[in-house]
Short mmCIF file of C-alpha atoms in Angstrom, two decimals:
data_model
loop_
_atom_site.label_atom_id
_atom_site.label_comp_id
_atom_site.label_asym_id
_atom_site.label_seq_id
_atom_site.Cartn_x
_atom_site.Cartn_y
_atom_site.Cartn_z
CA THR A 1 1.57 -16.17 -8.09
CA SER A 2 3.14 -13.54 -10.33
CA LEU A 3 2.60 -10.39 -8.26
CA VAL A 4 3.07 -9.87 -4.50
CA THR A 5 2.10 -6.59 -2.86
CA CYS A 6 2.45 -5.48 0.74
CA ASP A 7 0.96 -2.70 2.79
CA GLY A 8 3.53 -0.54 4.57
CA ASP A 9 2.63 0.56 8.11
CA GLY A 10 1.85 -2.42 10.32
CA THR A 11 2.76 -4.94 7.59
CA ILE A 12 6.41 -4.54 6.62
CA TYR A 13 7.39 -1.84 9.12
CA THR A 14 6.12 -0.39 12.39
CA HIS A 15 3.66 2.49 12.04
CA ASN A 16 5.43 5.67 10.95
CA GLN A 17 8.80 3.88 10.91
CA ASN A 18 11.06 2.31 8.24
CA ILE A 19 11.65 -1.29 7.16
CA VAL A 20 14.35 -2.84 9.37
CA ASN A 21 13.54 -6.56 9.69
CA PRO A 22 16.38 -8.44 7.91
CA GLU A 23 14.29 -11.61 7.49
CA LEU A 24 11.52 -9.66 5.77
CA ILE A 25 14.00 -7.85 3.53
CA GLU A 26 15.52 -11.18 2.49
CA SER A 27 12.04 -12.61 1.86
CA ILE A 28 11.25 -9.73 -0.51
CA LEU A 29 14.55 -10.31 -2.32
CA SER A 30 13.70 -14.02 -2.61
CA VAL A 31 10.33 -13.17 -4.15
CA LEU A 32 12.12 -11.05 -6.74
CA ARG A 33 14.67 -13.83 -7.39
CA HIS A 34 11.78 -16.12 -8.29
CA GLY A 35 10.89 -13.74 -11.11
CA LEU A 36 7.78 -12.28 -9.44
CA TYR A 37 6.75 -8.65 -9.35
CA PHE A 38 6.84 -7.04 -5.89
CA GLY A 39 5.30 -3.76 -4.80
CA LEU A 40 4.77 -1.68 -1.70
CA VAL A 41 1.16 -0.42 -1.79
CA THR A 42 0.77 2.25 0.86
CA ALA A 43 -1.64 5.00 1.82
CA ALA A 44 1.30 7.34 2.42
CA GLY A 45 1.05 10.05 -0.20
CA TYR A 46 4.11 12.22 -0.83
CA PRO A 47 3.51 13.93 -4.20
CA GLY A 48 6.80 15.04 -5.70
CA LYS A 49 8.80 13.75 -2.73
CA ALA A 50 10.30 10.41 -3.73
CA GLU A 51 12.86 10.74 -0.95
CA ARG A 52 10.14 10.16 1.64
CA TYR A 53 9.50 6.70 0.19
CA GLU A 54 13.25 6.10 -0.11
CA GLN A 55 13.60 6.79 3.60
CA ARG A 56 10.96 4.19 4.46
CA LEU A 57 12.67 1.58 2.25
CA GLU A 58 16.32 2.57 2.71
CA LEU A 59 17.59 -0.83 3.92
CA LEU A 60 15.59 -2.73 1.29
CA LEU A 61 16.88 -0.53 -1.54
CA LYS A 62 20.42 -0.93 -0.22
CA ALA A 63 20.07 -4.73 -0.10
CA MET A 64 18.65 -4.76 -3.64
CA LEU A 65 21.62 -2.80 -5.00
CA GLU A 66 24.09 -5.04 -3.18
CA GLY A 67 22.37 -8.10 -4.65
CA ILE A 68 22.46 -6.68 -8.18
CA ASP A 69 26.14 -5.73 -7.88
CA ALA A 70 27.04 -9.15 -6.42
CA GLY A 71 25.06 -11.01 -9.06
CA THR A 72 22.71 -12.64 -6.55
CA LEU A 73 19.77 -10.67 -7.99
CA PRO A 74 19.03 -10.60 -11.74
CA ALA A 75 19.54 -7.32 -13.57
CA ASP A 76 15.83 -7.06 -14.46
CA VAL A 77 14.79 -6.95 -10.81
CA LEU A 78 14.31 -3.17 -11.01
CA ASP A 79 11.68 -3.70 -13.72
CA ARG A 80 9.69 -5.85 -11.30
CA PHE A 81 9.84 -3.66 -8.19
CA PHE A 82 7.55 -0.70 -7.59
CA VAL A 83 6.03 1.56 -4.96
CA LEU A 84 2.38 2.62 -5.17
CA GLY A 85 1.67 5.60 -2.92
CA GLY A 86 -1.50 7.39 -1.87
CA GLU A 87 -3.47 4.14 -2.33
CA SER A 88 -3.59 4.42 -6.14
CA ASN A 89 -2.32 7.92 -6.90
CA TYR A 90 1.45 7.73 -7.33
CA LEU A 91 3.63 5.05 -8.92
CA LEU A 92 7.38 5.00 -8.42
CA HIS A 93 10.07 2.76 -9.90
CA ALA A 94 13.67 2.24 -8.83
CA ALA A 95 16.77 3.05 -10.88
CA LYS A 96 20.47 3.00 -10.09
CA ASP A 97 22.12 6.38 -9.60
CA ASP A 98 25.76 5.79 -10.46
CA SER A 99 26.82 9.24 -9.28
CA GLU A 100 25.49 8.54 -5.76
CA GLY A 101 26.07 4.79 -5.78
CA ARG A 102 22.54 3.93 -4.65
CA LEU A 103 19.05 3.17 -5.87
CA ARG A 104 16.71 6.11 -6.27
CA LEU A 105 12.93 6.12 -6.70
CA HIS A 106 11.33 8.06 -9.53
CA PHE A 107 7.70 8.95 -10.24
CA VAL A 108 6.11 7.31 -13.28
CA PRO A 109 3.85 9.56 -15.42
CA ASP A 110 0.16 8.79 -14.83
CA GLU A 111 -0.57 8.00 -18.48
CA GLU A 112 1.98 5.16 -18.39
CA TRP A 113 0.20 3.11 -15.74
CA LYS A 114 -3.23 4.38 -14.67
CA THR A 115 -6.35 2.75 -16.07
CA ALA A 116 -8.85 4.73 -18.13
CA GLN A 117 -11.09 4.93 -15.07
CA LEU A 118 -8.49 6.69 -12.94
CA LEU A 119 -7.44 9.00 -15.76
CA SER A 120 -11.06 10.10 -16.25
CA TRP A 121 -11.36 11.74 -12.82
CA THR A 122 -11.47 15.53 -13.02
CA GLN A 123 -9.92 17.96 -10.56
CA GLU A 124 -13.40 19.34 -9.88
CA GLN A 125 -14.61 15.88 -8.81
CA ILE A 126 -11.55 15.30 -6.63
CA THR A 127 -11.92 18.68 -4.94
CA GLU A 128 -15.60 18.01 -4.24
CA VAL A 129 -14.81 14.73 -2.47
CA LEU A 130 -12.00 16.29 -0.43
CA ASP A 131 -14.11 19.32 0.53
CA ARG A 132 -17.08 17.22 1.62
CA GLY A 133 -14.77 14.76 3.33
CA THR A 134 -13.02 17.52 5.25
CA ALA A 135 -16.36 18.85 6.49
CA ALA A 136 -17.48 15.34 7.52
CA LEU A 137 -14.23 14.66 9.39
CA GLN A 138 -14.37 17.93 11.29
CA SER A 139 -18.09 17.59 12.07
CA ALA A 140 -17.62 14.09 13.49
CA CYS A 141 -14.69 15.22 15.63
CA GLU A 142 -16.70 18.14 17.02
CA ARG A 143 -19.61 15.83 17.78
CA LEU A 144 -17.29 13.46 19.66
CA ASP A 145 -15.47 16.37 21.34
CA ILE A 146 -12.09 15.27 19.99
CA PRO A 147 -9.62 18.12 19.30
CA VAL A 148 -7.71 17.41 16.09
CA GLN A 149 -5.28 18.80 13.55
CA THR A 150 -6.55 18.67 9.97
CA ILE A 151 -4.07 17.98 7.19
CA ARG A 152 -5.04 18.57 3.56
CA LYS A 153 -2.97 17.13 0.72
CA GLU A 154 -3.23 17.00 -3.06
CA ARG A 155 -5.40 13.88 -3.05
CA ALA A 156 -6.05 13.23 0.63
CA VAL A 157 -7.26 14.81 3.84
CA GLY A 158 -6.76 13.51 7.37
CA ILE A 159 -7.26 14.34 11.02
CA ILE A 160 -4.80 13.68 13.83
CA PRO A 161 -6.04 13.89 17.44
CA THR A 162 -4.02 16.48 19.36
CA GLU A 163 -4.86 14.93 22.74
CA ALA A 164 -4.93 11.29 23.82
CA LEU A 165 -8.72 11.18 23.98
CA ALA A 166 -9.79 9.18 20.94
CA THR A 167 -10.58 5.48 21.28
CA VAL A 168 -10.59 2.92 18.45
CA GLU A 169 -14.39 3.15 18.48
CA ASP A 170 -14.20 6.94 18.14
CA MET A 171 -11.93 6.65 15.12
CA ASP A 172 -14.19 4.07 13.52
CA GLU A 173 -17.20 6.35 14.08
CA ILE A 174 -15.38 9.17 12.31
CA VAL A 175 -14.65 6.89 9.33
CA LEU A 176 -18.27 5.73 9.15
CA SER A 177 -19.44 9.34 9.27
CA VAL A 178 -17.32 10.08 6.19
CA HIS A 179 -18.77 7.04 4.43
CA ASP A 180 -22.28 8.30 5.17
CA GLU A 181 -21.52 11.78 3.86
CA LEU A 182 -19.88 10.56 0.66
CA PHE A 183 -22.40 7.87 -0.28
CA ASP A 184 -22.82 9.58 -3.67
CA ALA A 185 -19.21 10.61 -4.24
CA PRO A 186 -18.38 11.30 -7.90
CA VAL A 187 -15.10 9.33 -7.70
CA PRO A 188 -14.01 6.30 -5.62
CA PHE A 189 -12.41 7.05 -2.28
CA CYS A 190 -11.05 5.26 0.77
CA ALA A 191 -11.73 6.53 4.30
CA PHE A 192 -9.96 4.53 6.98
CA ASN A 193 -8.87 4.31 10.62
CA SER A 194 -5.07 4.17 10.73
CA ARG A 195 -5.15 3.57 14.51
CA SER A 196 -3.54 6.90 15.37
CA ASP A 197 -5.39 9.04 12.80
CA VAL A 198 -8.15 8.96 10.17
CA TRP A 199 -7.61 9.61 6.47
CA LEU A 200 -9.66 10.02 3.35
CA ASP A 201 -7.82 9.23 0.12
CA ILE A 202 -8.93 9.56 -3.46
CA GLY A 203 -8.91 6.08 -5.01
CA SER A 204 -8.08 2.86 -3.15
CA LYS A 205 -5.56 0.04 -2.90
CA GLY A 206 -7.92 -2.23 -4.80
CA LEU A 207 -7.88 0.18 -7.75
CA GLY A 208 -4.13 0.55 -7.50
CA ILE A 209 -3.56 -3.20 -7.61
CA ARG A 210 -5.91 -3.41 -10.57
CA CYS A 211 -3.73 -0.85 -12.39
CA MET A 212 -0.66 -3.00 -11.75
CA LEU A 213 -2.42 -6.15 -12.93
CA GLU A 214 -3.34 -4.42 -16.17
CA LYS A 215 0.14 -2.94 -16.60
CA PHE A 216 1.82 -6.34 -16.19
CA GLY A 217 -0.80 -8.31 -18.13
CA LEU A 218 -1.93 -10.34 -15.12
CA CYS A 219 -5.28 -11.38 -13.64
CA PRO A 220 -6.53 -11.28 -10.01
CA LYS A 221 -5.74 -14.97 -9.37
CA GLN A 222 -2.08 -14.26 -10.01
CA ALA A 223 -1.72 -11.62 -7.28
CA LEU A 224 -1.36 -11.79 -3.50
CA HIS A 225 -1.63 -8.83 -1.12
CA PHE A 226 -0.45 -8.72 2.51
CA GLY A 227 -2.12 -6.17 4.79
CA ASP A 228 -3.06 -5.49 8.40
CA GLU A 229 -6.20 -3.40 7.82
CA LEU A 230 -8.75 -5.66 6.16
CA TYR A 231 -11.53 -4.76 8.60
CA SER A 232 -14.48 -2.63 7.50
CA THR A 233 -12.80 0.67 8.42
CA GLY A 234 -9.35 -0.33 7.15
CA ASN A 235 -7.74 0.58 3.83
CA ASP A 236 -6.54 -2.92 2.87
CA ARG A 237 -10.11 -4.15 2.57
CA THR A 238 -10.53 -2.95 -1.01
CA ALA A 239 -7.58 -5.14 -2.06
CA ARG A 240 -9.92 -8.11 -1.64
CA GLN A 241 -11.84 -6.87 -4.66
CA SER A 242 -8.74 -7.21 -6.84
CA CYS A 243 -6.75 -10.22 -5.61
CA VAL A 244 -6.16 -12.85 -2.93
CA THR A 245 -5.28 -11.29 0.44
CA VAL A 246 -3.45 -12.34 3.59
CA TRP A 247 -4.50 -10.57 6.79
CA VAL A 248 -1.59 -10.07 9.18
CA ASP A 249 -1.87 -8.67 12.68
CA ASN A 250 1.33 -6.64 12.49
CA GLU A 251 4.75 -6.44 10.86
CA ASN A 252 6.11 -9.21 13.09
CA GLU A 253 3.66 -11.71 11.59
CA THR A 254 4.40 -10.97 7.92
CA PRO A 255 7.71 -12.93 7.76
CA PHE A 256 5.89 -16.14 8.75
CA TYR A 257 3.49 -15.91 5.81
CA MET A 258 6.29 -14.87 3.49
CA ARG A 259 8.14 -18.04 4.49
CA LEU A 260 5.05 -20.08 3.59
CA LEU A 261 4.81 -18.35 0.24
CA LEU A 262 8.48 -19.00 -0.55
CA GLN A 263 8.16 -22.62 0.50
CA LEU A 264 5.27 -23.01 -1.91
CA LEU A 265 7.14 -21.26 -4.70
CA ARG A 266 10.11 -23.58 -4.24
CA HIS A 267 8.32 -26.87 -3.73
CA GLY A 268 4.83 -26.49 -5.19
CA PRO A 269 1.32 -26.24 -3.69
CA ASP A 270 1.64 -29.56 -1.82
CA ALA A 271 4.65 -28.35 0.17
CA VAL A 272 2.46 -27.17 3.06
CA SER A 273 -0.73 -29.03 3.91
CA THR A 274 -2.80 -26.05 5.09
CA ASN A 275 -2.05 -22.37 4.73
CA PRO A 276 -3.82 -19.17 3.64
CA VAL A 277 -1.51 -18.30 0.74
CA LYS A 278 -1.86 -21.63 -1.06
CA HIS A 279 -4.76 -20.51 -3.24
CA ALA A 280 -2.69 -17.78 -4.89
CA VAL A 281 0.21 -20.05 -5.84
CA ASN A 282 0.21 -21.39 -9.38
CA GLY A 283 -2.90 -19.31 -10.05
CA SER A 284 -3.93 -18.77 -13.64
CA CYS A 285 -6.44 -16.62 -15.45
CA ASN A 286 -8.43 -19.64 -16.62
#
């Protein structure tokens, strides 16, 4: 394995919360110590607002800086850490801000990391998908008699139920309705049930991971993605098209699989007799 990526909500932190688990933070630091790339790949899209991602990762960024200053993390660790937001729309890297004495996240220009496919999408195509998606979301909610708030962003649109009426099945039905409406979409998209809301994003995690593989000169066998939404209406599912995946139930389960990964990195593929991350360890492009 050369690249490890993790979903955010429900994988490394509780939904709509920040990373706080010290074991998971130390596991991420250990992955970086082994010379691997590590990235948060999240649906959360905050264009122009790097501080929103910094808030989610505050304790991790603090631990990284402490490790660099203490010499327990190599200086190049910042070159191997990234955040991919909005599925595949925004890339951020970390840099030390000496004036503030902390790590800050900064947006990377699209032309420095996006593949030719992503760069070819026009604003007209993106607007068409978001307009049709918005109509499909609202139509499905009206049909199911679910009052919602609609939120439109630069490259995403979502609905949030305003009353506790929606079931998991209702949310899945809304997602499937969007899929049906956008069967001929001009650009790739990801519509998914995030348990408390439904979102439609331009692009997908699978495409985002593919961008990172190309940027770092890696192949799918060298990457491993942890996520909690690999079901048909989840947004981690597309990651399976780009790399090996580990399906976790929630953020409390992720440290267990990270321990397995680290054990394999330290002792080789025979260290653990049976585990789901073994196939990604020592992977090559051959």
